[in-house]
JSON list of C-alpha atoms in Angstrom, two decimals:
[
{"chain": "A", "resi": 66, "resn": "UNK", "atom": "CA", "xyz": [-2.99, -8.65, -19.97]},
{"chain": "A", "resi": 67, "resn": "UNK", "atom": "CA", "xyz": [-0.75, -6.98, -17.57]},
{"chain": "A", "resi": 68, "resn": "UNK", "atom": "CA", "xyz": [-3.30, -4.30, -16.97]},
{"chain": "A", "resi": 69, "resn": "UNK", "atom": "CA", "xyz": [-5.86, -7.03, -15.86]},
{"chain": "A", "resi": 70, "resn": "UNK", "atom": "CA", "xyz": [-3.16, -8.46, -13.73]},
{"chain": "A", "resi": 71, "resn": "UNK", "atom": "CA", "xyz": [-2.58, -5.07, -12.12]},
{"chain": "A", "resi": 72, "resn": "UNK", "atom": "CA", "xyz": [-6.29, -4.95, -11.71]},
{"chain": "A", "resi": 73, "resn": "UNK", "atom": "CA", "xyz": [-6.56, -8.33, -9.89]},
{"chain": "A", "resi": 74, "resn": "UNK", "atom": "CA", "xyz": [-3.63, -7.45, -7.68]},
{"chain": "A", "resi": 75, "resn": "UNK", "atom": "CA", "xyz": [-5.29, -4.05, -6.71]},
{"chain": "A", "resi": 76, "resn": "UNK", "atom": "CA", "xyz": [-8.48, -5.90, -5.76]},
{"chain": "A", "resi": 77, "resn": "UNK", "atom": "CA", "xyz": [-6.46, -8.65, -3.76]},
{"chain": "A", "resi": 78, "resn": "UNK", "atom": "CA", "xyz": [-4.83, -5.85, -2.00]},
{"chain": "A", "resi": 79, "resn": "UNK", "atom": "CA", "xyz": [-8.15, -4.39, -1.17]},
{"chain": "A", "resi": 80, "resn": "UNK", "atom": "CA", "xyz": [-9.65, -7.57, 0.15]},
{"chain": "A", "resi": 81, "resn": "UNK", "atom": "CA", "xyz": [-6.46, -8.21, 2.27]},
{"chain": "A", "resi": 82, "resn": "UNK", "atom": "CA", "xyz": [-6.64, -4.78, 3.75]},
{"chain": "A", "resi": 83, "resn": "UNK", "atom": "CA", "xyz": [-10.36, -5.11, 4.47]},
{"chain": "A", "resi": 84, "resn": "UNK", "atom": "CA", "xyz": [-9.66, -8.63, 6.31]},
{"chain": "A", "resi": 85, "resn": "UNK", "atom": "CA", "xyz": [-6.83, -6.89, 8.13]},
{"chain": "A", "resi": 86, "resn": "UNK", "atom": "CA", "xyz": [-9.26, -4.21, 9.46]},
{"chain": "A", "resi": 87, "resn": "UNK", "atom": "CA", "xyz": [-11.82, -6.91, 10.55]},
{"chain": "A", "resi": 88, "resn": "UNK", "atom": "CA", "xyz": [-9.23, -9.08, 12.18]},
{"chain": "A", "resi": 89, "resn": "UNK", "atom": "CA", "xyz": [-7.88, -6.04, 14.25]},
{"chain": "A", "resi": 90, "resn": "UNK", "atom": "CA", "xyz": [-11.44, -4.64, 14.96]},
{"chain": "A", "resi": 91, "resn": "UNK", "atom": "CA", "xyz": [-12.31, -8.31, 16.38]},
{"chain": "A", "resi": 92, "resn": "UNK", "atom": "CA", "xyz": [-9.10, -8.29, 18.30]},
{"chain": "A", "resi": 93, "resn": "UNK", "atom": "CA", "xyz": [-10.07, -4.94, 20.02]},
{"chain": "A", "resi": 94, "resn": "UNK", "atom": "CA", "xyz": [-13.78, -5.91, 20.65]},
{"chain": "A", "resi": 95, "resn": "UNK", "atom": "CA", "xyz": [-12.85, -9.31, 22.09]},
{"chain": "A", "resi": 96, "resn": "UNK", "atom": "CA", "xyz": [-10.18, -7.92, 24.40]},
{"chain": "A", "resi": 97, "resn": "UNK", "atom": "CA", "xyz": [-11.94, -4.71, 25.80]},
{"chain": "A", "resi": 98, "resn": "UNK", "atom": "CA", "xyz": [-15.69, -5.42, 25.28]},
{"chain": "A", "resi": 99, "resn": "UNK", "atom": "CA", "xyz": [-15.91, -9.10, 25.64]},
{"chain": "A", "resi": 100, "resn": "UNK", "atom": "CA", "xyz": [-12.89, -9.44, 28.15]},
{"chain": "A", "resi": 101, "resn": "UNK", "atom": "CA", "xyz": [-11.63, -12.51, 26.29]},
{"chain": "A", "resi": 102, "resn": "UNK", "atom": "CA", "xyz": [-8.90, -11.81, 23.81]},
{"chain": "A", "resi": 103, "resn": "UNK", "atom": "CA", "xyz": [-9.26, -13.67, 20.53]},
{"chain": "A", "resi": 104, "resn": "UNK", "atom": "CA", "xyz": [-6.18, -16.10, 20.19]},
{"chain": "A", "resi": 105, "resn": "UNK", "atom": "CA", "xyz": [-5.77, -15.90, 16.28]},
{"chain": "A", "resi": 106, "resn": "UNK", "atom": "CA", "xyz": [-6.42, -12.38, 15.47]},
{"chain": "A", "resi": 107, "resn": "UNK", "atom": "CA", "xyz": [-2.99, -10.97, 16.33]},
{"chain": "A", "resi": 108, "resn": "UNK", "atom": "CA", "xyz": [-1.15, -13.56, 14.30]},
{"chain": "A", "resi": 109, "resn": "UNK", "atom": "CA", "xyz": [-3.69, -13.17, 11.35]},
{"chain": "A", "resi": 110, "resn": "UNK", "atom": "CA", "xyz": [-3.07, -9.30, 11.41]},
{"chain": "A", "resi": 111, "resn": "UNK", "atom": "CA", "xyz": [0.73, -9.75, 11.28]},
{"chain": "A", "resi": 112, "resn": "UNK", "atom": "CA", "xyz": [0.37, -12.36, 8.44]},
{"chain": "A", "resi": 113, "resn": "UNK", "atom": "CA", "xyz": [-2.01, -10.04, 6.35]},
{"chain": "A", "resi": 114, "resn": "UNK", "atom": "CA", "xyz": [0.18, -6.95, 7.17]},
{"chain": "A", "resi": 115, "resn": "UNK", "atom": "CA", "xyz": [3.19, -9.11, 5.63]},
{"chain": "A", "resi": 116, "resn": "UNK", "atom": "CA", "xyz": [1.23, -9.87, 2.47]},
{"chain": "A", "resi": 117, "resn": "UNK", "atom": "CA", "xyz": [-0.19, -6.46, 2.03]},
{"chain": "A", "resi": 118, "resn": "UNK", "atom": "CA", "xyz": [3.42, -4.92, 2.35]},
{"chain": "A", "resi": 119, "resn": "UNK", "atom": "CA", "xyz": [5.01, -7.25, 0.09]},
{"chain": "A", "resi": 120, "resn": "UNK", "atom": "CA", "xyz": [2.18, -7.44, -2.43]},
{"chain": "A", "resi": 121, "resn": "UNK", "atom": "CA", "xyz": [1.88, -3.75, -2.34]},
{"chain": "A", "resi": 122, "resn": "UNK", "atom": "CA", "xyz": [5.45, -3.35, -3.53]},
{"chain": "A", "resi": 123, "resn": "UNK", "atom": "CA", "xyz": [4.59, -5.54, -6.73]},
{"chain": "A", "resi": 124, "resn": "UNK", "atom": "CA", "xyz": [1.32, -3.21, -7.29]},
{"chain": "A", "resi": 125, "resn": "UNK", "atom": "CA", "xyz": [3.33, 0.02, -7.11]},
{"chain": "A", "resi": 126, "resn": "UNK", "atom": "CA", "xyz": [5.96, -1.69, -9.32]},
{"chain": "A", "resi": 127, "resn": "UNK", "atom": "CA", "xyz": [3.23, -2.29, -11.87]},
{"chain": "A", "resi": 128, "resn": "UNK", "atom": "CA", "xyz": [1.71, 1.34, -11.52]},
{"chain": "A", "resi": 129, "resn": "UNK", "atom": "CA", "xyz": [5.24, 2.89, -11.57]},
{"chain": "A", "resi": 130, "resn": "UNK", "atom": "CA", "xyz": [4.27, 4.74, -8.47]},
{"chain": "A", "resi": 131, "resn": "UNK", "atom": "CA", "xyz": [7.14, 3.41, -6.15]},
{"chain": "A", "resi": 132, "resn": "UNK", "atom": "CA", "xyz": [9.17, 5.54, -3.98]},
{"chain": "A", "resi": 133, "resn": "UNK", "atom": "CA", "xyz": [12.22, 6.66, -5.84]},
{"chain": "A", "resi": 134, "resn": "UNK", "atom": "CA", "xyz": [14.94, 9.40, -5.55]},
{"chain": "A", "resi": 135, "resn": "UNK", "atom": "CA", "xyz": [14.35, 11.58, -8.68]},
{"chain": "A", "resi": 136, "resn": "UNK", "atom": "CA", "xyz": [16.80, 14.08, -8.27]},
{"chain": "A", "resi": 137, "resn": "UNK", "atom": "CA", "xyz": [19.02, 12.74, -11.01]},
{"chain": "A", "resi": 138, "resn": "UNK", "atom": "CA", "xyz": [16.45, 11.48, -13.48]},
{"chain": "A", "resi": 139, "resn": "UNK", "atom": "CA", "xyz": [14.65, 14.91, -13.42]},
{"chain": "A", "resi": 140, "resn": "UNK", "atom": "CA", "xyz": [18.01, 16.65, -14.29]},
{"chain": "A", "resi": 141, "resn": "UNK", "atom": "CA", "xyz": [18.76, 14.26, -17.16]},
{"chain": "A", "resi": 142, "resn": "UNK", "atom": "CA", "xyz": [17.27, 14.47, -20.75]},
{"chain": "A", "resi": 143, "resn": "UNK", "atom": "CA", "xyz": [17.33, 12.50, -24.00]},
{"chain": "A", "resi": 144, "resn": "UNK", "atom": "CA", "xyz": [19.43, 9.55, -24.03]},
{"chain": "A", "resi": 145, "resn": "UNK", "atom": "CA", "xyz": [21.28, 9.93, -20.94]},
{"chain": "A", "resi": 146, "resn": "UNK", "atom": "CA", "xyz": [17.58, 9.85, -19.09]},
{"chain": "A", "resi": 147, "resn": "UNK", "atom": "CA", "xyz": [16.76, 6.80, -21.08]},
{"chain": "A", "resi": 148, "resn": "UNK", "atom": "CA", "xyz": [19.87, 4.95, -20.15]},
{"chain": "A", "resi": 149, "resn": "UNK", "atom": "CA", "xyz": [19.33, 5.82, -16.49]},
{"chain": "A", "resi": 150, "resn": "UNK", "atom": "CA", "xyz": [15.77, 4.50, -16.65]},
{"chain": "A", "resi": 151, "resn": "UNK", "atom": "CA", "xyz": [17.12, 1.28, -18.52]},
{"chain": "A", "resi": 152, "resn": "UNK", "atom": "CA", "xyz": [19.71, 0.83, -15.78]},
{"chain": "A", "resi": 153, "resn": "UNK", "atom": "CA", "xyz": [17.19, 1.30, -12.93]},
{"chain": "A", "resi": 154, "resn": "UNK", "atom": "CA", "xyz": [14.85, -1.21, -14.48]},
{"chain": "A", "resi": 155, "resn": "UNK", "atom": "CA", "xyz": [17.68, -3.67, -15.06]},
{"chain": "A", "resi": 156, "resn": "UNK", "atom": "CA", "xyz": [18.74, -3.19, -11.40]},
{"chain": "A", "resi": 157, "resn": "UNK", "atom": "CA", "xyz": [15.14, -3.85, -10.05]},
{"chain": "A", "resi": 158, "resn": "UNK", "atom": "CA", "xyz": [14.79, -6.93, -12.24]},
{"chain": "A", "resi": 159, "resn": "UNK", "atom": "CA", "xyz": [18.16, -8.43, -11.03]},
{"chain": "A", "resi": 160, "resn": "UNK", "atom": "CA", "xyz": [17.08, -7.61, -7.47]},
{"chain": "A", "resi": 161, "resn": "UNK", "atom": "CA", "xyz": [13.61, -9.29, -7.85]},
{"chain": "A", "resi": 162, "resn": "UNK", "atom": "CA", "xyz": [15.06, -12.33, -9.34]},
{"chain": "A", "resi": 163, "resn": "UNK", "atom": "CA", "xyz": [17.97, -12.91, -7.11]},
{"chain": "A", "resi": 164, "resn": "UNK", "atom": "CA", "xyz": [16.54, -11.64, -3.84]},
{"chain": "A", "resi": 165, "resn": "UNK", "atom": "CA", "xyz": [12.88, -12.20, -4.06]},
{"chain": "A", "resi": 166, "resn": "UNK", "atom": "CA", "xyz": [12.43, -15.12, -6.46]},
{"chain": "A", "resi": 167, "resn": "UNK", "atom": "CA", "xyz": [15.30, -17.14, -5.73]},
{"chain": "A", "resi": 168, "resn": "UNK", "atom": "CA", "xyz": [15.93, -16.21, -2.04]},
{"chain": "A", "resi": 169, "resn": "UNK", "atom": "CA", "xyz": [12.22, -16.31, -1.34]},
{"chain": "A", "resi": 170, "resn": "UNK", "atom": "CA", "xyz": [12.04, -19.70, -2.92]},
{"chain": "A", "resi": 171, "resn": "UNK", "atom": "CA", "xyz": [14.61, -21.07, -0.78]},
{"chain": "A", "resi": 172, "resn": "UNK", "atom": "CA", "xyz": [13.07, -19.48, 2.40]},
{"chain": "A", "resi": 173, "resn": "UNK", "atom": "CA", "xyz": [9.68, -21.01, 1.52]},
{"chain": "A", "resi": 174, "resn": "UNK", "atom": "CA", "xyz": [11.57, -24.52, 0.89]},
{"chain": "A", "resi": 175, "resn": "UNK", "atom": "CA", "xyz": [13.40, -24.34, 4.11]},
{"chain": "A", "resi": 176, "resn": "UNK", "atom": "CA", "xyz": [10.55, -23.33, 6.42]},
{"chain": "A", "resi": 177, "resn": "UNK", "atom": "CA", "xyz": [8.52, -26.01, 4.66]},
{"chain": "A", "resi": 178, "resn": "UNK", "atom": "CA", "xyz": [11.19, -28.70, 5.28]},
{"chain": "A", "resi": 179, "resn": "UNK", "atom": "CA", "xyz": [11.42, -27.72, 8.88]},
{"chain": "A", "resi": 180, "resn": "UNK", "atom": "CA", "xyz": [7.75, -28.15, 9.47]},
{"chain": "A", "resi": 181, "resn": "UNK", "atom": "CA", "xyz": [7.44, -24.74, 11.05]},
{"chain": "A", "resi": 182, "resn": "UNK", "atom": "CA", "xyz": [3.80, -24.00, 11.93]},
{"chain": "A", "resi": 183, "resn": "UNK", "atom": "CA", "xyz": [2.05, -20.51, 12.79]},
{"chain": "A", "resi": 184, "resn": "UNK", "atom": "CA", "xyz": [0.80, -21.40, 16.37]},
{"chain": "A", "resi": 185, "resn": "UNK", "atom": "CA", "xyz": [-2.56, -19.65, 16.69]},
{"chain": "A", "resi": 186, "resn": "UNK", "atom": "CA", "xyz": [-3.42, -20.18, 13.05]},
{"chain": "A", "resi": 187, "resn": "UNK", "atom": "CA", "xyz": [-2.04, -23.67, 12.74]},
{"chain": "A", "resi": 188, "resn": "UNK", "atom": "CA", "xyz": [-0.86, -23.29, 9.16]},
{"chain": "A", "resi": 189, "resn": "UNK", "atom": "CA", "xyz": [2.74, -23.79, 7.92]},
{"chain": "A", "resi": 190, "resn": "UNK", "atom": "CA", "xyz": [4.97, -20.73, 8.15]},
{"chain": "A", "resi": 191, "resn": "UNK", "atom": "CA", "xyz": [5.83, -21.37, 4.49]},
{"chain": "A", "resi": 192, "resn": "UNK", "atom": "CA", "xyz": [2.63, -19.69, 3.45]},
{"chain": "A", "resi": 193, "resn": "UNK", "atom": "CA", "xyz": [3.62, -16.45, 5.30]},
{"chain": "A", "resi": 194, "resn": "UNK", "atom": "CA", "xyz": [6.91, -16.45, 3.37]},
{"chain": "A", "resi": 195, "resn": "UNK", "atom": "CA", "xyz": [5.26, -17.45, 0.17]},
{"chain": "A", "resi": 196, "resn": "UNK", "atom": "CA", "xyz": [4.45, -14.03, -0.74]},
{"chain": "A", "resi": 197, "resn": "UNK", "atom": "CA", "xyz": [8.31, -13.00, -1.28]},
{"chain": "A", "resi": 198, "resn": "UNK", "atom": "CA", "xyz": [8.69, -15.29, -4.48]},
{"chain": "A", "resi": 199, "resn": "UNK", "atom": "CA", "xyz": [5.11, -14.64, -5.59]},
{"chain": "A", "resi": 200, "resn": "UNK", "atom": "CA", "xyz": [5.66, -10.72, -5.37]},
{"chain": "A", "resi": 201, "resn": "UNK", "atom": "CA", "xyz": [9.20, -11.08, -6.87]},
{"chain": "A", "resi": 202, "resn": "UNK", "atom": "CA", "xyz": [7.62, -12.95, -9.90]},
{"chain": "A", "resi": 203, "resn": "UNK", "atom": "CA", "xyz": [5.28, -10.11, -10.57]},
{"chain": "A", "resi": 204, "resn": "UNK", "atom": "CA", "xyz": [8.03, -7.44, -10.17]},
{"chain": "A", "resi": 205, "resn": "UNK", "atom": "CA", "xyz": [10.12, -9.26, -12.49]},
{"chain": "A", "resi": 206, "resn": "UNK", "atom": "CA", "xyz": [6.99, -9.39, -14.89]},
{"chain": "A", "resi": 207, "resn": "UNK", "atom": "CA", "xyz": [6.23, -5.85, -14.62]},
{"chain": "A", "resi": 208, "resn": "UNK", "atom": "CA", "xyz": [9.70, -4.41, -14.91]},
{"chain": "A", "resi": 209, "resn": "UNK", "atom": "CA", "xyz": [10.22, -6.60, -17.91]},
{"chain": "A", "resi": 210, "resn": "UNK", "atom": "CA", "xyz": [7.38, -5.09, -19.48]},
{"chain": "A", "resi": 211, "resn": "UNK", "atom": "CA", "xyz": [8.47, -1.57, -18.62]},
{"chain": "A", "resi": 212, "resn": "UNK", "atom": "CA", "xyz": [11.93, -2.37, -19.83]},
{"chain": "A", "resi": 213, "resn": "UNK", "atom": "CA", "xyz": [10.57, -3.66, -23.32]},
{"chain": "A", "resi": 214, "resn": "UNK", "atom": "CA", "xyz": [8.37, -0.58, -23.49]},
{"chain": "A", "resi": 215, "resn": "UNK", "atom": "CA", "xyz": [11.14, 1.71, -22.57]},
{"chain": "A", "resi": 216, "resn": "UNK", "atom": "CA", "xyz": [13.73, 0.08, -25.17]},
{"chain": "A", "resi": 217, "resn": "UNK", "atom": "CA", "xyz": [11.18, -0.06, -27.88]},
{"chain": "A", "resi": 218, "resn": "UNK", "atom": "CA", "xyz": [9.41, 3.50, -27.45]},
{"chain": "A", "resi": 219, "resn": "UNK", "atom": "CA", "xyz": [11.82, 5.30, -25.28]},
{"chain": "A", "resi": 220, "resn": "UNK", "atom": "CA", "xyz": [10.55, 9.05, -26.04]},
{"chain": "A", "resi": 221, "resn": "UNK", "atom": "CA", "xyz": [6.90, 8.02, -25.46]},
{"chain": "A", "resi": 222, "resn": "UNK", "atom": "CA", "xyz": [7.65, 6.07, -22.08]},
{"chain": "A", "resi": 223, "resn": "UNK", "atom": "CA", "xyz": [9.88, 9.01, -21.05]},
{"chain": "A", "resi": 224, "resn": "UNK", "atom": "CA", "xyz": [6.88, 11.46, -21.81]},
{"chain": "A", "resi": 225, "resn": "UNK", "atom": "CA", "xyz": [4.43, 9.39, -19.93]},
{"chain": "A", "resi": 226, "resn": "UNK", "atom": "CA", "xyz": [6.58, 9.24, -16.74]},
{"chain": "A", "resi": 227, "resn": "UNK", "atom": "CA", "xyz": [7.08, 13.19, -16.99]},
{"chain": "A", "resi": 228, "resn": "UNK", "atom": "CA", "xyz": [3.33, 13.96, -17.36]},
{"chain": "A", "resi": 229, "resn": "UNK", "atom": "CA", "xyz": [2.55, 11.45, -14.67]},
{"chain": "A", "resi": 230, "resn": "UNK", "atom": "CA", "xyz": [4.71, 13.10, -12.09]},
{"chain": "A", "resi": 231, "resn": "UNK", "atom": "CA", "xyz": [3.47, 16.71, -12.80]},
{"chain": "A", "resi": 232, "resn": "UNK", "atom": "CA", "xyz": [-0.11, 15.51, -11.96]}
]
């Protein structure tokens, strides 16, 4: 189930990226070739870029390819390495819950209540911010799965991480 969700997320990101490329291409063509710049493409590109960036964070959390400082984890072995990985997963989990899910939901609620609208697209600004709690929820789910795997099979999870980084 988690792998299917990761695959759906990957295809959604590809679709969003393709839409971003089309939007920016249309902006350039309408501005420099047609001499009549499109009014909605710049705002759409900003919207798409935010969604790609934040959903991309959830995707790399799923695939365990996020940017990390791995100086200490590479030097540790055995129980200490497992304990550090558990701590890291817990820290990610807590951050995703508090900052992204709770904080993001509050941000969406506030912008919805204020009735803010993106002027060129004529859609509520809350839709722009909706990606934060959505992505946070995905990160919570993925980190929870990683944490359960790490605790239930610590050595196999550790070997998988090591072999993945060597590739």
